[in-house]
PDB file of C-alpha atoms in Angstrom:
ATOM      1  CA  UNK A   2       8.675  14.874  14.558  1.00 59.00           C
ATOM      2  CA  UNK A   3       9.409  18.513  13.015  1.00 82.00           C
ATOM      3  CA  UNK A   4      11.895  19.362  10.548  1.00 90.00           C
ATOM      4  CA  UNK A   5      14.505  21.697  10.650  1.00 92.00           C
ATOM      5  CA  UNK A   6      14.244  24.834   8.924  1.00 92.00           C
ATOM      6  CA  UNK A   7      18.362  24.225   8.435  1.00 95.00           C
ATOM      7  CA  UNK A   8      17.684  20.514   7.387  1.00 94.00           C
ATOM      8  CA  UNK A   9      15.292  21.389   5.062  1.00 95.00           C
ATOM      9  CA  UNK A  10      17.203  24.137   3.495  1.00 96.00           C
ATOM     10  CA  UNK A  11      20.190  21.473   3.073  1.00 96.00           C
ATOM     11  CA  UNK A  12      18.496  19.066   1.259  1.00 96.00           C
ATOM     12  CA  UNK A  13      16.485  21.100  -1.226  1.00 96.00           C
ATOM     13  CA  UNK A  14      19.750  22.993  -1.873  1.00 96.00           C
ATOM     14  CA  UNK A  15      21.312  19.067  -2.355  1.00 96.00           C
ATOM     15  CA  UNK A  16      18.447  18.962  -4.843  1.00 96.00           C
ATOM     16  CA  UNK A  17      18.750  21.521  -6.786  1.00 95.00           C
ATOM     17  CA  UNK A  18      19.753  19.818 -10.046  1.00 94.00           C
ATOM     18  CA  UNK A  19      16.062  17.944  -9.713  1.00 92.00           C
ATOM     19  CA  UNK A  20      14.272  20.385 -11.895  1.00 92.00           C
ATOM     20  CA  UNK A  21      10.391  21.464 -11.056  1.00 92.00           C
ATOM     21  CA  UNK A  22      11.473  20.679  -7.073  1.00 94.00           C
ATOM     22  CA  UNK A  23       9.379  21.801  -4.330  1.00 94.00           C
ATOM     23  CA  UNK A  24       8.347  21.395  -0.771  1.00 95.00           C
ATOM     24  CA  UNK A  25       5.090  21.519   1.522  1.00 93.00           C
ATOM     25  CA  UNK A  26       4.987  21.448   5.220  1.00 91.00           C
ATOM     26  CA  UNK A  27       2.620  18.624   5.996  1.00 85.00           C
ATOM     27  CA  UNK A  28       1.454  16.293   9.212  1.00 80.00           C
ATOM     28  CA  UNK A  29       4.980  17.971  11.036  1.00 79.00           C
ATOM     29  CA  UNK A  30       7.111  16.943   8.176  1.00 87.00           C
ATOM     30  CA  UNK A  31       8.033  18.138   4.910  1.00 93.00           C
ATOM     31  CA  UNK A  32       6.907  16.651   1.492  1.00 91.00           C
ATOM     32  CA  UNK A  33       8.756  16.401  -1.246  1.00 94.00           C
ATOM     33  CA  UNK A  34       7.101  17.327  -5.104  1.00 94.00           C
ATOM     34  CA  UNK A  35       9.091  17.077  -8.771  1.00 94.00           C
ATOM     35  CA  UNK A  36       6.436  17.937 -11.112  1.00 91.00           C
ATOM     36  CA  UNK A  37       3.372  17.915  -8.327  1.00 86.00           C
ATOM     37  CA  UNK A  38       4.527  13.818  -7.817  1.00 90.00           C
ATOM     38  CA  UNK A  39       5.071  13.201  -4.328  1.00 90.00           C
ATOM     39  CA  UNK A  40       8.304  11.356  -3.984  1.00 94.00           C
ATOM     40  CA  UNK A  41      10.141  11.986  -1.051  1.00 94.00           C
ATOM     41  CA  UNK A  42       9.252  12.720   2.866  1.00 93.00           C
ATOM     42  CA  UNK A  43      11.491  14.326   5.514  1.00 92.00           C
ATOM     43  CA  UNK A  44      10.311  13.802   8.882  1.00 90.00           C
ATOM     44  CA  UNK A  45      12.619  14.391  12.355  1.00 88.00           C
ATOM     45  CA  UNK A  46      15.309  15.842   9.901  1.00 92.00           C
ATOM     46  CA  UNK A  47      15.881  12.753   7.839  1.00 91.00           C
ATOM     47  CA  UNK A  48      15.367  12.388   4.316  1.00 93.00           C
ATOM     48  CA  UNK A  49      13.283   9.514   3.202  1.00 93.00           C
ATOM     49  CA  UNK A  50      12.857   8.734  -1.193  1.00 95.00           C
ATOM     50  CA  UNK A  51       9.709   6.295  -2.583  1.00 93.00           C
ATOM     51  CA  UNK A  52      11.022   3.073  -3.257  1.00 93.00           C
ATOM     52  CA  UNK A  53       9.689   0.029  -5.387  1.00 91.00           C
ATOM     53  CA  UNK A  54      10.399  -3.957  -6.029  1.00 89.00           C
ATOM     54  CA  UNK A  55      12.839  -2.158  -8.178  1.00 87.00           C
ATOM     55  CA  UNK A  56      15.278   0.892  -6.038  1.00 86.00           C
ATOM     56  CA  UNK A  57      14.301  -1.355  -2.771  1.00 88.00           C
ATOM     57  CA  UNK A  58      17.539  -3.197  -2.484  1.00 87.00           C
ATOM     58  CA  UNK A  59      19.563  -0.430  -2.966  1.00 89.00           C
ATOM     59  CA  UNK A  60      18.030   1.123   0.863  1.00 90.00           C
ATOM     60  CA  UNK A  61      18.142  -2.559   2.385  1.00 89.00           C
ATOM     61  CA  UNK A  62      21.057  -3.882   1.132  1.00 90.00           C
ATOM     62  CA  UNK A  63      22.828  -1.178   3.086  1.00 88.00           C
ATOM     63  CA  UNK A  64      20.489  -1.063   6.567  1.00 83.00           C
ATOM     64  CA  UNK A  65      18.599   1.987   5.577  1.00 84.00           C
ATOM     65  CA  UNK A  66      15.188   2.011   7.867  1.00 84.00           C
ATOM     66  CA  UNK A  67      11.642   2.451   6.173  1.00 77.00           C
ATOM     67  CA  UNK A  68       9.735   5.267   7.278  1.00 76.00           C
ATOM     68  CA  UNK A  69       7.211   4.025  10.052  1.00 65.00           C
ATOM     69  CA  UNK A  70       4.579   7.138  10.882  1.00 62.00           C
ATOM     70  CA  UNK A  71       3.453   5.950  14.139  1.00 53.00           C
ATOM     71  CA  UNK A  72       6.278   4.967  16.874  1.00 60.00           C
ATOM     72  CA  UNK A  73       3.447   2.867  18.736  1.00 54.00           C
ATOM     73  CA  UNK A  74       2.487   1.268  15.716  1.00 54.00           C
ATOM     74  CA  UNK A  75       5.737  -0.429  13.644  1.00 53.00           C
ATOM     75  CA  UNK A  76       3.649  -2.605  11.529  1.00 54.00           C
ATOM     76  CA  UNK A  77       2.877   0.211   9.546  1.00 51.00           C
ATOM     77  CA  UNK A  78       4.756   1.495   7.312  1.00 51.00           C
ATOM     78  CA  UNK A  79       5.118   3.223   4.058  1.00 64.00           C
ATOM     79  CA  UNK A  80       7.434   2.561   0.397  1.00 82.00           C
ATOM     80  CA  UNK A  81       9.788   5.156   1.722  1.00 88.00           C
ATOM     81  CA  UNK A  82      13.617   4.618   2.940  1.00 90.00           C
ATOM     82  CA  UNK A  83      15.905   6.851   4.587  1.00 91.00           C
ATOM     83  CA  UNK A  84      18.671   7.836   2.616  1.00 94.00           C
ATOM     84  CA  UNK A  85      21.848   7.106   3.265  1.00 95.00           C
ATOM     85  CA  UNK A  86      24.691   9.255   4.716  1.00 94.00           C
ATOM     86  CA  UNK A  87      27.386   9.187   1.524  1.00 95.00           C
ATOM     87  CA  UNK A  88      24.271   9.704  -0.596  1.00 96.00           C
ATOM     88  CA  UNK A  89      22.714  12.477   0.883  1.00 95.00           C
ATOM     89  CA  UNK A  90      26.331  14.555   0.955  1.00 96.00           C
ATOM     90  CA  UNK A  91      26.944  13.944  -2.633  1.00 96.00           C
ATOM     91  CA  UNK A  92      24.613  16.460  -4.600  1.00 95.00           C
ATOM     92  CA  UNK A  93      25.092  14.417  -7.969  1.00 96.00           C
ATOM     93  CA  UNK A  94      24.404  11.085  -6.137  1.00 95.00           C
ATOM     94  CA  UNK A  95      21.651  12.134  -4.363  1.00 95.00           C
ATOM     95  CA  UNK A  96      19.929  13.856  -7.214  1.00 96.00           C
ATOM     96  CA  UNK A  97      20.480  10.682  -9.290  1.00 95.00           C
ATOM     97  CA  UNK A  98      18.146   8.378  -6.710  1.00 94.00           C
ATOM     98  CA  UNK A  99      15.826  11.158  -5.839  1.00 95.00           C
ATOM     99  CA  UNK A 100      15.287  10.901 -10.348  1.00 95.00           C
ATOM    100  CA  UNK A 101      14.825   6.910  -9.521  1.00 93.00           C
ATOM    101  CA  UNK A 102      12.047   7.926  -6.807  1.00 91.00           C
ATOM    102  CA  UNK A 103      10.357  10.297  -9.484  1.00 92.00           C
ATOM    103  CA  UNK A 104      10.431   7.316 -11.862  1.00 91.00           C
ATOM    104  CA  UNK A 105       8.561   5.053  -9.115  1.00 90.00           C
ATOM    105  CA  UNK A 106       6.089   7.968  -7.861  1.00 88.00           C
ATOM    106  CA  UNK A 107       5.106   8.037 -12.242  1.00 88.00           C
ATOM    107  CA  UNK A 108       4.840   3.999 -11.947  1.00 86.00           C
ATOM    108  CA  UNK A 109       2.451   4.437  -8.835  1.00 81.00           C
ATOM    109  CA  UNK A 110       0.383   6.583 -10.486  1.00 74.00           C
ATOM    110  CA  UNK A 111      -0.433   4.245 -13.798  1.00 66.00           C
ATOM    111  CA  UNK A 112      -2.730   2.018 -12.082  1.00 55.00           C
ATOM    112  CA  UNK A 113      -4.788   0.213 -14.032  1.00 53.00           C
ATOM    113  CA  UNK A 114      -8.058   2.518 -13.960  1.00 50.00           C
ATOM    114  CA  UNK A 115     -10.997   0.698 -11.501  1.00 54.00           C
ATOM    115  CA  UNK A 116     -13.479  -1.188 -13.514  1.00 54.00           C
ATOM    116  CA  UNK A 117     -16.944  -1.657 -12.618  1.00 52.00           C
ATOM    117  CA  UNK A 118     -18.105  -5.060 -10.888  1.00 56.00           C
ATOM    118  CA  UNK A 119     -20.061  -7.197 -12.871  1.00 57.00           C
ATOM    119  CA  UNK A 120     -23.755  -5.624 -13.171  1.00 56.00           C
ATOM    120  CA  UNK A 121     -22.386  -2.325 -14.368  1.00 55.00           C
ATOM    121  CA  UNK A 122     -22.629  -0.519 -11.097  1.00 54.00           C
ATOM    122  CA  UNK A 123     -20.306   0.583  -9.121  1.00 55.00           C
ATOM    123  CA  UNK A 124     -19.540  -0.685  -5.634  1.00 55.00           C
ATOM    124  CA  UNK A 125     -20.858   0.724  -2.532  1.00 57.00           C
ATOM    125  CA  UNK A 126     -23.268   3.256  -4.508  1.00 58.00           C
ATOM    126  CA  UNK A 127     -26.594   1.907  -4.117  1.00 59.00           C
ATOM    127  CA  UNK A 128     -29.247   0.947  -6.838  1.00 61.00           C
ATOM    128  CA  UNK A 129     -32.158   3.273  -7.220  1.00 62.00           C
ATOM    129  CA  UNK A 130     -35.429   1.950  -5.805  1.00 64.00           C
ATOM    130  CA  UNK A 131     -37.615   0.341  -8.449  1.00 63.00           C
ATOM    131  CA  UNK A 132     -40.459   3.123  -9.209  1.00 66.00           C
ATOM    132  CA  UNK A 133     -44.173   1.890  -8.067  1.00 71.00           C
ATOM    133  CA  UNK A 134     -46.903   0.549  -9.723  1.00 67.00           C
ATOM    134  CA  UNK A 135     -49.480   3.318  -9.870  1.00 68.00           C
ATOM    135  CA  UNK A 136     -53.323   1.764  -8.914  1.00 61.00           C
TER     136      UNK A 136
END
């Protein structure tokens, strides 16, 4: 669903303190960048931060949903939570987790880098044809 041009004025101005913030309309919602790393989504004017194994139980522990895209689909979801209430009011708070979600969008990107499969080649790229025998 869309977001608010009022919502979305609230939270980056909640976010203000989170230097090199930014935000891009995408899909209907609204992503969230510090530093070009995407780590937080607003979608039907709620404010959703990345979580990990790590931040996770903060969001469950007090009820906060996941972010689902697809309504007809709610096996599908993504490592986002919606924030809660008494965060989202408290600039200093709020700024605070969206650093934690920062920290876990820089831990998402440091996967280890994709190796080869044994044989040298990579997968799904297919060998060259051996050249012919000339008669």
């Amino acid at each position: 669903m869309p977001v608010s041009s009022d919502y979305l004025a609230y939270v980056l101005e909640q976010l203000a303190g989170l230097a090199g913030l930014s935000a891009r309309r995408m899909f209907g919602g609204v992503g969230l960048y510090c530093d070009e790393l995407f780590f937080a989504l607003l979608d039907n004017d709620t404010l959703y931060l990345r979580v990990n194994d790590d931040n996770r139980a903060d969001y469950t522990s007090r009820g906060m949903s996941q972010f689902r895209p697809y309504a007809d689909r709610p096996e599908l979801s993504m490592s986002y939570y919606e924030t809660p209430a008494d965060v989202l009011e408290d600039t200093a708070q709020l700024v605070s987790w969206a650093r934690r979600s920062v920290a876990v969008a820089v831990l998402a990107g440091k996967r280890p880098a994709r190796t080869a499969p044994p044989g040298g080649r990579p997968r799904g790229r297919p060998k060259a044809p051996a050249p012919r025998a000339r008669k």
